[in-house]
Amino acid sequence: MAKVPQPPGRRLVNRLSTRTKWLMLAPLSLLIFGAGLCVFSEAAHAKQTGAPFRQWFLWGTYSLILINGGLALFGQAVRFRAQLDYRRFVRRELKKRDREWTGRKRKTSP
């Protein structure tokens, strides 16, 4: 079987740190979500003013795509942030245990 090539940029994204991914995704997702809400209000306005069905239906569909896409990206950003917080917590706990361990070692040494 032939090897399927990776999409362009896949290696770049894999090399990014978790913090960088979070810093990029959080504001971008909120921006997309806000844009989706704006388009949704336009679709509602078009429906109320008597615009043709096709016009407000397509605007509404587009707005739902943006809203759901923004929420999905925001969920991913929250996941990255949780990873960062958990790693920080684990590092602190390990450092604390290491300090306690070296302190006990010194006390028991003659």
CSV table of C-alpha atoms in Angstrom, one decimal:
chain,number,residue,atom,x,y,z
A,1,MET,CA,0.0,0.0,0.0
A,2,ALA,CA,1.1,3.5,-0.7
A,3,LYS,CA,1.9,5.7,2.2
A,4,VAL,CA,-0.6,8.5,2.6
A,5,PRO,CA,1.1,11.9,3.0
A,6,GLN,CA,0.4,14.0,6.0
A,7,PRO,CA,-1.4,17.2,5.6
A,8,PRO,CA,0.8,20.3,5.3
A,9,GLY,CA,1.5,21.8,8.7
A,10,ARG,CA,0.9,18.7,10.7
A,11,ARG,CA,4.5,18.4,11.8
A,12,LEU,CA,4.5,22.1,12.7
A,13,VAL,CA,1.5,21.8,14.9
A,14,ASN,CA,2.9,18.6,16.5
A,15,ARG,CA,6.1,20.5,17.4
A,16,LEU,CA,4.2,23.4,19.1
A,17,SER,CA,4.1,23.4,22.9
A,18,THR,CA,0.9,22.9,24.7
A,19,ARG,CA,1.1,26.5,26.0
A,20,THR,CA,1.4,27.9,22.5
A,21,LYS,CA,-1.5,25.8,21.3
A,22,TRP,CA,-3.6,27.1,24.2
A,23,LEU,CA,-2.6,30.7,23.5
A,24,MET,CA,-3.6,30.4,19.9
A,25,LEU,CA,-6.8,28.4,20.3
A,26,ALA,CA,-8.4,30.3,23.2
A,27,PRO,CA,-8.8,33.7,21.5
A,28,LEU,CA,-9.4,32.2,18.1
A,29,SER,CA,-12.3,30.1,19.3
A,30,LEU,CA,-13.9,33.0,21.1
A,31,LEU,CA,-13.6,35.1,18.0
A,32,ILE,CA,-15.2,32.4,15.9
A,33,PHE,CA,-18.0,31.9,18.4
A,34,GLY,CA,-18.7,35.6,18.5
A,35,ALA,CA,-18.7,35.8,14.7
A,36,GLY,CA,-21.2,32.9,14.7
A,37,LEU,CA,-23.5,34.8,17.1
A,38,CYS,CA,-23.3,37.9,14.9
A,39,VAL,CA,-24.2,35.9,11.8
A,40,PHE,CA,-27.0,34.3,13.8
A,41,SER,CA,-28.5,37.6,14.7
A,42,GLU,CA,-28.3,38.6,11.0
A,43,ALA,CA,-30.2,35.5,10.0
A,44,ALA,CA,-32.9,36.2,12.6
A,45,HIS,CA,-33.2,39.7,11.4
A,46,ALA,CA,-33.5,38.5,7.8
A,47,LYS,CA,-36.3,36.2,8.8
A,48,GLN,CA,-38.1,38.9,10.7
A,49,THR,CA,-37.9,41.3,7.8
A,50,GLY,CA,-39.4,38.8,5.4
A,51,ALA,CA,-36.3,37.9,3.4
A,52,PRO,CA,-36.6,34.8,1.2
A,53,PHE,CA,-36.4,31.4,2.9
A,54,ARG,CA,-33.1,30.4,1.2
A,55,GLN,CA,-31.3,33.6,2.3
A,56,TRP,CA,-32.0,33.4,6.1
A,57,PHE,CA,-31.8,29.6,6.1
A,58,LEU,CA,-28.3,29.7,4.6
A,59,TRP,CA,-27.3,32.5,7.0
A,60,GLY,CA,-28.6,30.5,9.9
A,61,THR,CA,-26.8,27.3,8.8
A,62,TYR,CA,-23.6,29.2,8.4
A,63,SER,CA,-24.0,30.7,11.9
A,64,LEU,CA,-24.6,27.3,13.5
A,65,ILE,CA,-21.4,26.0,11.8
A,66,LEU,CA,-19.4,28.9,13.2
A,67,ILE,CA,-20.9,28.7,16.7
A,68,ASN,CA,-20.4,24.9,16.9
A,69,GLY,CA,-16.9,25.2,15.5
A,70,GLY,CA,-16.0,27.9,18.0
A,71,LEU,CA,-17.3,25.8,20.9
A,72,ALA,CA,-15.4,22.8,19.7
A,73,LEU,CA,-12.1,24.8,19.5
A,74,PHE,CA,-12.8,26.4,22.9
A,75,GLY,CA,-13.2,22.9,24.4
A,76,GLN,CA,-9.9,21.9,22.9
A,77,ALA,CA,-8.3,25.1,24.4
A,78,VAL,CA,-9.7,24.2,27.8
A,79,ARG,CA,-8.2,20.7,27.4
A,80,PHE,CA,-4.8,22.2,26.7
A,81,ARG,CA,-5.1,24.5,29.7
A,82,ALA,CA,-6.1,21.6,32.0
A,83,GLN,CA,-3.0,19.7,30.7
A,84,LEU,CA,-0.8,22.7,31.6
A,85,ASP,CA,-2.3,23.1,35.1
A,86,TYR,CA,-2.0,19.4,35.8
A,87,ARG,CA,1.7,19.3,34.6
A,88,ARG,CA,2.5,22.3,36.8
A,89,PHE,CA,0.8,20.6,39.8
A,90,VAL,CA,2.7,17.3,39.3
A,91,ARG,CA,6.0,19.2,38.9
A,92,ARG,CA,5.5,21.1,42.2
A,93,GLU,CA,4.5,17.9,44.0
A,94,LEU,CA,7.5,16.1,42.8
A,95,LYS,CA,9.8,18.9,43.8
A,96,LYS,CA,8.2,19.0,47.2
A,97,ARG,CA,8.6,15.3,47.7
A,98,ASP,CA,12.2,15.5,46.5
A,99,ARG,CA,13.0,18.2,49.1
A,100,GLU,CA,11.3,16.1,51.8
A,101,TRP,CA,13.3,13.1,50.7
A,102,THR,CA,16.6,14.9,50.8
A,103,GLY,CA,15.8,16.4,54.1
A,104,ARG,CA,15.0,13.0,55.6
A,105,LYS,CA,18.2,11.6,54.2
A,106,ARG,CA,20.3,14.3,55.8
A,107,LYS,CA,18.7,13.9,59.2
A,108,THR,CA,19.2,10.1,59.2
A,109,SER,CA,22.9,10.3,58.0
A,110,PRO,CA,25.5,10.1,60.9
